[in-house]
PDB file of C-alpha atoms in Angstrom:
ATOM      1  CA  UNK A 668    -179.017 -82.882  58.396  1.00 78.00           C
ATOM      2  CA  UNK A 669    -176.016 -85.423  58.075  1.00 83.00           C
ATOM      3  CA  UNK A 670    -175.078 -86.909  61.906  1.00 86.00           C
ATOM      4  CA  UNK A 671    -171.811 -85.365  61.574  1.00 88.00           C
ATOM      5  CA  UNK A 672    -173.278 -81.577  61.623  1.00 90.00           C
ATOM      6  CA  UNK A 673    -175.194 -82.018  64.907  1.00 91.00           C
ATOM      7  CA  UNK A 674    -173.192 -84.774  67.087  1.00 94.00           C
ATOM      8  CA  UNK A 675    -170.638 -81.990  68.393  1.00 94.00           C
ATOM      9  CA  UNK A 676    -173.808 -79.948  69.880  1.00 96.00           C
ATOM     10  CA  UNK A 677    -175.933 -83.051  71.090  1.00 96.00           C
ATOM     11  CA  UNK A 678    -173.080 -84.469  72.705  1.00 96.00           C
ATOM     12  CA  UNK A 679    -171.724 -80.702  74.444  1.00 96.00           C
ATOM     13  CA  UNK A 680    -175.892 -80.575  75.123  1.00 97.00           C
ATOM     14  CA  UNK A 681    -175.406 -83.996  77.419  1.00 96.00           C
ATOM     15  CA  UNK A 682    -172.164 -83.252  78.918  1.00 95.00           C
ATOM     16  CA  UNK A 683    -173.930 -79.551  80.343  1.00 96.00           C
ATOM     17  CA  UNK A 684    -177.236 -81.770  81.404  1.00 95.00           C
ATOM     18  CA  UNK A 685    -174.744 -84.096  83.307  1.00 93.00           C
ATOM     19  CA  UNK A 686    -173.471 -81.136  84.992  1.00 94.00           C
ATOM     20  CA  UNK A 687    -176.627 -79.725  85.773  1.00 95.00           C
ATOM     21  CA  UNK A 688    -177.240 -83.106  87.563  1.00 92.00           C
ATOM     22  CA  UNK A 689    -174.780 -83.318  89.880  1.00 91.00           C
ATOM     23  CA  UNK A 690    -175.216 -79.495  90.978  1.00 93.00           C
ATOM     24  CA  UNK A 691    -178.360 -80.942  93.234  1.00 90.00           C
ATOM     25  CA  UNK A 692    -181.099 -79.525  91.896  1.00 91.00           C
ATOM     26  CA  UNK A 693    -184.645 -79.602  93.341  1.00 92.00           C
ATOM     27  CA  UNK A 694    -186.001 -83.497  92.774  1.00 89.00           C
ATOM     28  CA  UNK A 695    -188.758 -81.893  90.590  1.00 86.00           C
ATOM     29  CA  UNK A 696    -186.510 -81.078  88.416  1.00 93.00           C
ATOM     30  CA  UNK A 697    -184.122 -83.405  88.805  1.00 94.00           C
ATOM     31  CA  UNK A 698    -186.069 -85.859  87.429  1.00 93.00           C
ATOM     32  CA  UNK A 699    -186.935 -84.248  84.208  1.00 93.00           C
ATOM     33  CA  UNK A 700    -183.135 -83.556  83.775  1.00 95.00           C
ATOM     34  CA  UNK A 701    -182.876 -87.203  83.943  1.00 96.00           C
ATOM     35  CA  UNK A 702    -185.322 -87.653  81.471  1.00 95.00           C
ATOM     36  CA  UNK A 703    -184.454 -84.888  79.296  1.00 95.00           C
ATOM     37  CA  UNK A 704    -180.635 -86.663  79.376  1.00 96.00           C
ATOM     38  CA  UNK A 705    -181.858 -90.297  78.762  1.00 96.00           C
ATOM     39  CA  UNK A 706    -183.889 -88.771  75.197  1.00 95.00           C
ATOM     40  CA  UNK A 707    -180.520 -86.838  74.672  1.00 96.00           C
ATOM     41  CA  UNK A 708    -178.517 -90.160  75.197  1.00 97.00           C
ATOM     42  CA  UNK A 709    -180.848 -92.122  73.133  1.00 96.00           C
ATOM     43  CA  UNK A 710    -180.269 -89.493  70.310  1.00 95.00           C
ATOM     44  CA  UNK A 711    -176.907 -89.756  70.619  1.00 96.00           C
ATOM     45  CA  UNK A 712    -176.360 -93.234  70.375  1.00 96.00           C
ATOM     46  CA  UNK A 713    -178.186 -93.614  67.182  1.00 93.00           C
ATOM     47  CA  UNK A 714    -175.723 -90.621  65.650  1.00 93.00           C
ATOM     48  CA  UNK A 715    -172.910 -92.768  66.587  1.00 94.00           C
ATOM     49  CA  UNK A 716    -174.254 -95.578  64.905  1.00 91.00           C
ATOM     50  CA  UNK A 717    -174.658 -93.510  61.725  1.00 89.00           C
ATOM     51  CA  UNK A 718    -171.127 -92.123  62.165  1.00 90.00           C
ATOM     52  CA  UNK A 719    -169.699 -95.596  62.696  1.00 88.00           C
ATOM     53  CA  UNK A 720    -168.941 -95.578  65.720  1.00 92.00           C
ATOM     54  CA  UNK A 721    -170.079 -98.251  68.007  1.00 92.00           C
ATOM     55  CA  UNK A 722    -167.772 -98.350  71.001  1.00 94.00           C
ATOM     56  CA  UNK A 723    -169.495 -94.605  71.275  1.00 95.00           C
ATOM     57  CA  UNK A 724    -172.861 -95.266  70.311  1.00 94.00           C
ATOM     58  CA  UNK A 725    -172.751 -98.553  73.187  1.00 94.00           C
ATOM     59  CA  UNK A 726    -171.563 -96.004  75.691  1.00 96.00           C
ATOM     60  CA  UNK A 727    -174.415 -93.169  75.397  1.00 96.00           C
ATOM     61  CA  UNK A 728    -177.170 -96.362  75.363  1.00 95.00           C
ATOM     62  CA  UNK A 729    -175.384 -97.052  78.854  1.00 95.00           C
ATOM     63  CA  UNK A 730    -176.089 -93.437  79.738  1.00 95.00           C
ATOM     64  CA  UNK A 731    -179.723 -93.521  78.587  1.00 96.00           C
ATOM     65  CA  UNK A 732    -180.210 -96.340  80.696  1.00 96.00           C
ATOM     66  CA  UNK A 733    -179.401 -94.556  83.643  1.00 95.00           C
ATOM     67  CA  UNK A 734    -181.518 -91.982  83.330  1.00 95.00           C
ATOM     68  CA  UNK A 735    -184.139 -93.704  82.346  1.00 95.00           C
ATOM     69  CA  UNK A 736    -183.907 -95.404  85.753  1.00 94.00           C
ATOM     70  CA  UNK A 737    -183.315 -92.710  87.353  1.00 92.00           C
ATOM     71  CA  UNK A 738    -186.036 -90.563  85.524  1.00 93.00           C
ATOM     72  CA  UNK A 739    -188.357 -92.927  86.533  1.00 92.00           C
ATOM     73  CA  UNK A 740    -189.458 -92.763  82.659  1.00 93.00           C
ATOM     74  CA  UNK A 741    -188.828 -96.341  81.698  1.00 93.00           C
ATOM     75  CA  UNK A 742    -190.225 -95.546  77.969  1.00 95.00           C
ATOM     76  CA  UNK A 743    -186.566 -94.349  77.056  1.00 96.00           C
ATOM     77  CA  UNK A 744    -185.688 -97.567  76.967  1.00 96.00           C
ATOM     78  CA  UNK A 745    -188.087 -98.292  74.507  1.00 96.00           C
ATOM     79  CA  UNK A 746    -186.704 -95.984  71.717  1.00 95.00           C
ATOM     80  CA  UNK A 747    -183.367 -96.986  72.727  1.00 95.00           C
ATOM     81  CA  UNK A 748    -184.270-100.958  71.866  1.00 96.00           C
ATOM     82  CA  UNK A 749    -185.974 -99.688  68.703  1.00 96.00           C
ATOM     83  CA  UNK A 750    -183.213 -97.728  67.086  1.00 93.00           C
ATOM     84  CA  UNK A 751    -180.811-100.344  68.331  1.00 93.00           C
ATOM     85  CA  UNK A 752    -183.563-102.492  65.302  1.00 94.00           C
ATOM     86  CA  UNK A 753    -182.353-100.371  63.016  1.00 90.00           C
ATOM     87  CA  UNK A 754    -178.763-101.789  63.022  1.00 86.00           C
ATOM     88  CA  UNK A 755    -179.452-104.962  62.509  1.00 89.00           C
ATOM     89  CA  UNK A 756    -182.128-107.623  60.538  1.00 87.00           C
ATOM     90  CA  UNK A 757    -184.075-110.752  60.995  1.00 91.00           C
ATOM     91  CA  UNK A 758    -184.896-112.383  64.354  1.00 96.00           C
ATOM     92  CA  UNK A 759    -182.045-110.321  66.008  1.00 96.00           C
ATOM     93  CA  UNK A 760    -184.162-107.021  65.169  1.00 96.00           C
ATOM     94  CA  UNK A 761    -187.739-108.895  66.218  1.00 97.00           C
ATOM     95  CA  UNK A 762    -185.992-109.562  69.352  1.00 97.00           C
ATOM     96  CA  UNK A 763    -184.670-105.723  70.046  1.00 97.00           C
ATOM     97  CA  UNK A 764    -188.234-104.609  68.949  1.00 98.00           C
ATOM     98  CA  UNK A 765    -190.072-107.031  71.229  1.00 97.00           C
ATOM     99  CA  UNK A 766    -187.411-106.380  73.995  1.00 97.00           C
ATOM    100  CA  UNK A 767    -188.602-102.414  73.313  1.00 97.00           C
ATOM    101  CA  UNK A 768    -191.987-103.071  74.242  1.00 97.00           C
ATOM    102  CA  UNK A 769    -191.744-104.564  77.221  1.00 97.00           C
ATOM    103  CA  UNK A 770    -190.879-100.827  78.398  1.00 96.00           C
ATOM    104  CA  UNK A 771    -194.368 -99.492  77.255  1.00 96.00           C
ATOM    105  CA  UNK A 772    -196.566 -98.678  80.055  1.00 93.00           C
ATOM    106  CA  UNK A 773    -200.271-100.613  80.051  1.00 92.00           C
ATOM    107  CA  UNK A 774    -202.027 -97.833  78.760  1.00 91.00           C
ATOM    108  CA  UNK A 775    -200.911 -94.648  76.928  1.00 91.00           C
ATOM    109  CA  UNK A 776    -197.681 -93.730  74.786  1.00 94.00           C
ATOM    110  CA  UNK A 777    -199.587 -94.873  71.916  1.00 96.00           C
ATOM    111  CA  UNK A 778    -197.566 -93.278  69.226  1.00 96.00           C
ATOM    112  CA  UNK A 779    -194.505 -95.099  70.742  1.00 97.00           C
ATOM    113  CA  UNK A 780    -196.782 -98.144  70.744  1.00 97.00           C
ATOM    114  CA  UNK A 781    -197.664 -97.722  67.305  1.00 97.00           C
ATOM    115  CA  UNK A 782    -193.634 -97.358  65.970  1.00 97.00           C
ATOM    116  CA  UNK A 783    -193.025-100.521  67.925  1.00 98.00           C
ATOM    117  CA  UNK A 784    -195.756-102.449  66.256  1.00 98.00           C
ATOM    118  CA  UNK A 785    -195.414-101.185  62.764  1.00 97.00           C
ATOM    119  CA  UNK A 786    -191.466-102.178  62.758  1.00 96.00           C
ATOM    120  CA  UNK A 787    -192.271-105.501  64.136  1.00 97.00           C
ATOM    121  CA  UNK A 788    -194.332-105.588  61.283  1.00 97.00           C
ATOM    122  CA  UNK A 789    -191.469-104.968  58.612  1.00 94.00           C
ATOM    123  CA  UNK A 790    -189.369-107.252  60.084  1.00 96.00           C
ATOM    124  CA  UNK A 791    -191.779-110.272  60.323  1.00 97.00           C
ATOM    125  CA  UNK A 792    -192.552-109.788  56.821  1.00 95.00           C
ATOM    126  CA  UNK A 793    -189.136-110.091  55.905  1.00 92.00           C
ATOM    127  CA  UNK A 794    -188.825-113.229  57.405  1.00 95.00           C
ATOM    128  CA  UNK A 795    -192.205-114.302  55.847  1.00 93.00           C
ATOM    129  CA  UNK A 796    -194.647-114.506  58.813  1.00 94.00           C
ATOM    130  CA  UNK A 797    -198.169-113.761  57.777  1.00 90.00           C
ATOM    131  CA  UNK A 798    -198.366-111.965  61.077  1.00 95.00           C
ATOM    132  CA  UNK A 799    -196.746-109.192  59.946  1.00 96.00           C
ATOM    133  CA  UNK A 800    -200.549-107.714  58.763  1.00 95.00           C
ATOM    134  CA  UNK A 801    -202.272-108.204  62.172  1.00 97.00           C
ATOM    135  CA  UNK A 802    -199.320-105.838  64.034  1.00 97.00           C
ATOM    136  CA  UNK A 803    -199.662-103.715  61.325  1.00 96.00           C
ATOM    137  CA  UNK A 804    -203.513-103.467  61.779  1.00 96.00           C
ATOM    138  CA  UNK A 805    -202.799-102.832  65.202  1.00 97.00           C
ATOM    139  CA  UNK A 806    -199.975-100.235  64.617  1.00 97.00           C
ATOM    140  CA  UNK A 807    -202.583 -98.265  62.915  1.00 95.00           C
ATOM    141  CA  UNK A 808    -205.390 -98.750  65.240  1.00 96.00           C
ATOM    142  CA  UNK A 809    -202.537 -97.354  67.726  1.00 96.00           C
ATOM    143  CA  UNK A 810    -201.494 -94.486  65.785  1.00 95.00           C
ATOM    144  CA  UNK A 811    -205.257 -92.995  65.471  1.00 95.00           C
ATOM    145  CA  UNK A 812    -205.271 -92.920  69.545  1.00 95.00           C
ATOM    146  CA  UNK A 813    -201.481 -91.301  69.211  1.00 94.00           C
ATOM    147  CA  UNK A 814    -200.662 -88.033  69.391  1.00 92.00           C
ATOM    148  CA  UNK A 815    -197.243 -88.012  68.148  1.00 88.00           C
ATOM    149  CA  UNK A 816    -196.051 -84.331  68.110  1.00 87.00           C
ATOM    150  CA  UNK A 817    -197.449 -84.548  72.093  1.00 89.00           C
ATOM    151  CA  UNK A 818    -196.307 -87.546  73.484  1.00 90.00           C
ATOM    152  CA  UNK A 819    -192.243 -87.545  73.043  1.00 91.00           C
ATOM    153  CA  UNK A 820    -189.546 -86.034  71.703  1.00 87.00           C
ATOM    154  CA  UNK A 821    -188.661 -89.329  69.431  1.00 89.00           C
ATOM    155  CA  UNK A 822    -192.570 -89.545  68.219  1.00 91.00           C
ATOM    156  CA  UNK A 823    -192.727 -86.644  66.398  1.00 88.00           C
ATOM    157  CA  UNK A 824    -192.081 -88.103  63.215  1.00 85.00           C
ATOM    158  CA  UNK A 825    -194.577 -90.715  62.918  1.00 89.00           C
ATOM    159  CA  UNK A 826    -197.326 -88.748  60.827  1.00 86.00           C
ATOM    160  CA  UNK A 827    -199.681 -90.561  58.460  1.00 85.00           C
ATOM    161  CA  UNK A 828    -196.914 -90.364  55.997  1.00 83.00           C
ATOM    162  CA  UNK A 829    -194.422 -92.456  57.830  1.00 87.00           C
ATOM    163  CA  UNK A 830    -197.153 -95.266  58.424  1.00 90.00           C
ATOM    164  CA  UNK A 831    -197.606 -95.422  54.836  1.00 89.00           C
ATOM    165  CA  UNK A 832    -194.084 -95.920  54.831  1.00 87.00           C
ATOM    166  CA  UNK A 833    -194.596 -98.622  56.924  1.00 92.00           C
ATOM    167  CA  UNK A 834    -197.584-100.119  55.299  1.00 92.00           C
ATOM    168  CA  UNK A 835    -195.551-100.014  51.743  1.00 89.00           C
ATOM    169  CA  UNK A 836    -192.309-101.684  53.459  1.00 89.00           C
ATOM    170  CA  UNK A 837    -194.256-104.112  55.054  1.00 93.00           C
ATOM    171  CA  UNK A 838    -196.376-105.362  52.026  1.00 92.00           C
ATOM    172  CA  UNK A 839    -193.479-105.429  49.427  1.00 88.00           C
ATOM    173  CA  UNK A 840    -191.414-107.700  52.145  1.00 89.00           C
ATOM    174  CA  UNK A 841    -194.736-110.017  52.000  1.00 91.00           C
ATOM    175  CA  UNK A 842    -194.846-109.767  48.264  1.00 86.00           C
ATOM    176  CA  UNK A 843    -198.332-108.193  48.359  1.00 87.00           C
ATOM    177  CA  UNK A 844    -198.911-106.399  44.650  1.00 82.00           C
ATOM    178  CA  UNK A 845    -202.485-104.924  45.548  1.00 82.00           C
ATOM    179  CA  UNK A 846    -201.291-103.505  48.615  1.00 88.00           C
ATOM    180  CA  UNK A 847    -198.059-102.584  47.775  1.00 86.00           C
ATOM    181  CA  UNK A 848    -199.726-100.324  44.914  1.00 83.00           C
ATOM    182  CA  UNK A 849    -202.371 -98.653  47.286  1.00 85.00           C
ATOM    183  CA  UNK A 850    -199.706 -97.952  50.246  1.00 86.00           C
ATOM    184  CA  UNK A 851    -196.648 -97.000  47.318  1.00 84.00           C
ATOM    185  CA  UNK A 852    -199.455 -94.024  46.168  1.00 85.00           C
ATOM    186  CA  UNK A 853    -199.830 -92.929  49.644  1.00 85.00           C
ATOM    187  CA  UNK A 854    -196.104 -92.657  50.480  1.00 83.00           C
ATOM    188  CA  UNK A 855    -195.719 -90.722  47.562  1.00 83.00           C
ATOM    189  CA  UNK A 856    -198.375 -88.501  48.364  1.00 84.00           C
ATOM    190  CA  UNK A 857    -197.425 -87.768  51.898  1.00 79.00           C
ATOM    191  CA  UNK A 858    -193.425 -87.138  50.524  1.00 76.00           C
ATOM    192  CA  UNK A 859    -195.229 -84.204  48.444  1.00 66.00           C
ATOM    193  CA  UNK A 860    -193.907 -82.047  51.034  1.00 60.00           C
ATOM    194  CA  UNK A 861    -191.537 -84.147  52.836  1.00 58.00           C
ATOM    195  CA  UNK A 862    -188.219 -82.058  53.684  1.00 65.00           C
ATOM    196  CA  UNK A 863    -186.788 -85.586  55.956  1.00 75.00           C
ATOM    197  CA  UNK A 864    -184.426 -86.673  53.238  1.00 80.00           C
ATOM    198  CA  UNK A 865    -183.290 -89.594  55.164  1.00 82.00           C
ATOM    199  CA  UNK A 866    -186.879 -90.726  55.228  1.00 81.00           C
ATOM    200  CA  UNK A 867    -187.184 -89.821  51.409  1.00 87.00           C
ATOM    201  CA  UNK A 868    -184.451 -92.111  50.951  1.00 89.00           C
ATOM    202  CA  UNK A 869    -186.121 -95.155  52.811  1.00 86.00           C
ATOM    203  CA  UNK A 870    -189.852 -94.509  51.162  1.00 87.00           C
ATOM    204  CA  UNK A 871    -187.715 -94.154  47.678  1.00 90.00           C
ATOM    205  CA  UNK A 872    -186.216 -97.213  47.915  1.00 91.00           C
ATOM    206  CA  UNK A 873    -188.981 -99.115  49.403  1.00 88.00           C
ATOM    207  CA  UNK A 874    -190.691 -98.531  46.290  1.00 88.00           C
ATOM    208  CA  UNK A 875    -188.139 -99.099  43.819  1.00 90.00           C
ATOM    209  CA  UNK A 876    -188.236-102.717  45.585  1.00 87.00           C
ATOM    210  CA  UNK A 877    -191.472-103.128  44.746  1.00 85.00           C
ATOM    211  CA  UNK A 878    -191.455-101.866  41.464  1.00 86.00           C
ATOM    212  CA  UNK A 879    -188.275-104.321  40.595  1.00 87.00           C
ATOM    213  CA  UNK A 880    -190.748-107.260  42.236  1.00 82.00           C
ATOM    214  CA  UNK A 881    -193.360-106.590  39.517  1.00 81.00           C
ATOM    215  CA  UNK A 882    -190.988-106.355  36.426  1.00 83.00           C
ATOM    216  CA  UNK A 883    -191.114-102.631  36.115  1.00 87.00           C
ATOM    217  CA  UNK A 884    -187.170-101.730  35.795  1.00 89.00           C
ATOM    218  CA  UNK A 885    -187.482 -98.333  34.455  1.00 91.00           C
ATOM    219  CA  UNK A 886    -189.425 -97.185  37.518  1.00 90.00           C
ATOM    220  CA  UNK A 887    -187.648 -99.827  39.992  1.00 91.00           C
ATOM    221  CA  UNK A 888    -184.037 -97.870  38.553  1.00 93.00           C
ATOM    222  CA  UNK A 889    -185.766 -94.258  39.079  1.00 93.00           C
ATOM    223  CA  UNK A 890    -187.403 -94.674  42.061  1.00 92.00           C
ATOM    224  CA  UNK A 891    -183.662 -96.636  43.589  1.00 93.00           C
ATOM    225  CA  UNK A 892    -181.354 -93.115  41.797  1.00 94.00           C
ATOM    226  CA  UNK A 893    -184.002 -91.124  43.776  1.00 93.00           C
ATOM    227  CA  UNK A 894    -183.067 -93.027  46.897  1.00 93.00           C
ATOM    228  CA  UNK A 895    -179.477 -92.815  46.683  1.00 94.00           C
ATOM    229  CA  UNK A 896    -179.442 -89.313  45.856  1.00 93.00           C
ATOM    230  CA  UNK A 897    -181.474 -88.358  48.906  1.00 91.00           C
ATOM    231  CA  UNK A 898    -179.354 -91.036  50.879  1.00 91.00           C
ATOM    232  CA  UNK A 899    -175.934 -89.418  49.736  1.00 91.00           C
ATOM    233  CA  UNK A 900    -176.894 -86.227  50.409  1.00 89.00           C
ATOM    234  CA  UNK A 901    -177.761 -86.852  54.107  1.00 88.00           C
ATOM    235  CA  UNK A 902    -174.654 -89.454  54.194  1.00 89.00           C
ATOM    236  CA  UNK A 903    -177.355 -91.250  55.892  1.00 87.00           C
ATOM    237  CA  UNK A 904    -176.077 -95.048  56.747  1.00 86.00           C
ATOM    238  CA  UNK A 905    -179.635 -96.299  57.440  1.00 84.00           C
ATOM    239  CA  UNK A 906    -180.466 -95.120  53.757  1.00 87.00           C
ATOM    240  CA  UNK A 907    -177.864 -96.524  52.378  1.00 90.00           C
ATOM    241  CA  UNK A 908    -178.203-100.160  54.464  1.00 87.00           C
ATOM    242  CA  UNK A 909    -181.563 -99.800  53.159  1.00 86.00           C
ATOM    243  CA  UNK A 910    -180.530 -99.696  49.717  1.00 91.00           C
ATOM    244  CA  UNK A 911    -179.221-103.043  50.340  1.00 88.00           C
ATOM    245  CA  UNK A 912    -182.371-104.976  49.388  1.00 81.00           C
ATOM    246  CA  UNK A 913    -182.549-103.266  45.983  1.00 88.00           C
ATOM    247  CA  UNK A 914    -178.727-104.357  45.099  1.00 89.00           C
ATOM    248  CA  UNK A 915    -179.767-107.667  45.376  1.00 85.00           C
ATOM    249  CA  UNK A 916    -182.478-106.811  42.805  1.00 85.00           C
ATOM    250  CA  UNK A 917    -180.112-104.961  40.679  1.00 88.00           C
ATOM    251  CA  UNK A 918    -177.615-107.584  40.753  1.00 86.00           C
ATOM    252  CA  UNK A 919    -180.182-109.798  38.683  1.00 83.00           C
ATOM    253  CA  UNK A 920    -180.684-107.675  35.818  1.00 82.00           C
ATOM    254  CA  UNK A 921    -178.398-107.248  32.676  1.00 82.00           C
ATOM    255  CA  UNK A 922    -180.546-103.570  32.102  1.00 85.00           C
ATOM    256  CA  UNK A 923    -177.609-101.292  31.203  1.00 89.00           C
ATOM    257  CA  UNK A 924    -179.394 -98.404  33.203  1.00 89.00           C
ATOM    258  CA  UNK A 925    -179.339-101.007  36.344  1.00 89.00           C
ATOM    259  CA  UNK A 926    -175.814-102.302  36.453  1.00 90.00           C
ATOM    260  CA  UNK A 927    -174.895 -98.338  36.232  1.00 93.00           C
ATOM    261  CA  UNK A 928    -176.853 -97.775  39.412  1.00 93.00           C
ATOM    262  CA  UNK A 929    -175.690-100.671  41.079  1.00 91.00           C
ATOM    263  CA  UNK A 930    -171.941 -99.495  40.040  1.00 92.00           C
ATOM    264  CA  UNK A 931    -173.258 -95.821  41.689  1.00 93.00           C
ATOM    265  CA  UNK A 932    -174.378 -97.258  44.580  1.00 92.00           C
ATOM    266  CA  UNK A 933    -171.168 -99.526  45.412  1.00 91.00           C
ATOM    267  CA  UNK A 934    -169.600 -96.488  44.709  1.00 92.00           C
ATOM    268  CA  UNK A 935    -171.097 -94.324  47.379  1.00 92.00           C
ATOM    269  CA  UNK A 936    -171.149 -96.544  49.856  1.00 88.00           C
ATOM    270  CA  UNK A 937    -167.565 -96.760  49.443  1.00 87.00           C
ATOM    271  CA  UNK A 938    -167.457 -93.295  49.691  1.00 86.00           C
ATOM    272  CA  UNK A 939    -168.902 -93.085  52.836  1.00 82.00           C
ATOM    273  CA  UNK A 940    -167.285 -95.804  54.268  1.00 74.00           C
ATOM    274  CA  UNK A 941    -168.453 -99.337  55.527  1.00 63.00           C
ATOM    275  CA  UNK A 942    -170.938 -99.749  58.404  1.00 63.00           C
ATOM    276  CA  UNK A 943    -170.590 -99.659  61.611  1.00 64.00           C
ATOM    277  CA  UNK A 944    -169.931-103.061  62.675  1.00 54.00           C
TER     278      UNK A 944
END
């Protein structure tokens, strides 16, 4: 769903949790209506990133901090730091992600553990490090320990399909062919039945990058229409900041099919406005 349909109900949602709080409840269960309001927060504040709005989404990280503090569930923190990633590129998203996991506890939260490590692993590749494949190694070895749909509310969608994702973003950063190829055919297959559009949109494009990287155009323009389609749809602003790196590609080519996606693309963006600063 696009940010705008859910941020009037997430936000009334926090707003009846804070009340809640300062009725005095029982500790028990003031503690996991802490906890409950740090996720909530942490949700929050990533909508108001996607709706362009900073000032806002700054204020509900604030929140989120507080009751992760107060919660005594530390971890919150973690996903905050990690969507905070999202918003930005290069070492200033290694250090949000590496800032993240100093909130993991010593053992368990492995499907947390695993997120962590696989977007470290995108982002390093962007910047070239060769480490990149040893977190992603790990990420994996994480993720078969995980049990995602169990462990938190923010978890629940890393499946096998969105470390493919991973895998495929990570190798086409690195310039990797072979792998690209083996973890592209996964992503696919795992989006068989993929509803997530926003994720659609980032596995889409992630592709079409790749295929641009090995000359193929026709499936590089395809795979990048599929991507914007799925990103418009959703207005999703983390779709369309991802479409980013396949501009650049775009830009390049005198195809007439690629300068009229790169002319669609401009054109949507615009439509949905710049992003959040």
């Amino acid at each position: 769903m696009p940010a705008r349909a859910i941020y009037q109900g997430l936000t009334t949602h926090i707003n009846e949790l804070s009340t809640l709080l300062q009725s005095g409840p029982p500790e028990r269960c003031r503690r996991r209506l802490a906890a409950t309001t740090g996720e909530a927060a942490t949700l929050a504040s990533w909508i108001a990133w996607d709706l362009k709005q900073p000032a806002q989404s700054a204020s509900f990280e604030r929140v989120a901090a507080l009751a992760a503090e107060e919660s005594g569930h530390r971890v919150i923190q973690a996903c905050t730091y990690a969507y905070r990633s999202y918003a930005t590129t290069g070492p200033e998203a290694v250090e949000h992600i590496r800032h993240a996991q100093q909130f993991l506890p010593a053992e368990g939260d492995d499907a947390t553990r695993a997120w962590l490590l696989a977007r470290e692993a995108e982002e390093l590749a962007a910047l070239g490090d060769g480490q990149a494949v040893e977190l992603l190694q790990r990420a994996e070895e994480a993720h078969t320990r995980a049990r995602p749909h169990r462990e938190r509310a923010w978890t629940r969608f890393l499946d096998a399909g969105r470390i493919a994702a991973f895998q495929l973003s990570t190798y086409v950063r690195l310039g990797d062919e072979q792998h690209v190829t083996e973890a592209g055919q996964a992503a696919l297959a795992a989006l068989g039945q993929d509803e997530d559009q926003k994720r659609v949109s980032v596995v889409y494009t992630d592709i079409a990058q790749a295929q641009l990287q090995i000359g193929d155009v026709t499936e590089g323009v395809t795979y990048a229409r599929r991507a914007l389609e799925a990103a418009h749809r959703t207005e999703s602003t983390w779709g369309m900041q991802h479409l980013t790196k396949v501009e650049k590609a775009l830009a390049a080519r005198p195809d007439h099919a690629a300068r009229e996606l790169l002319g669609d693309i401009r054109a949507t963006r615009r439509a949905l406005g710049p992003s959040p600063a």
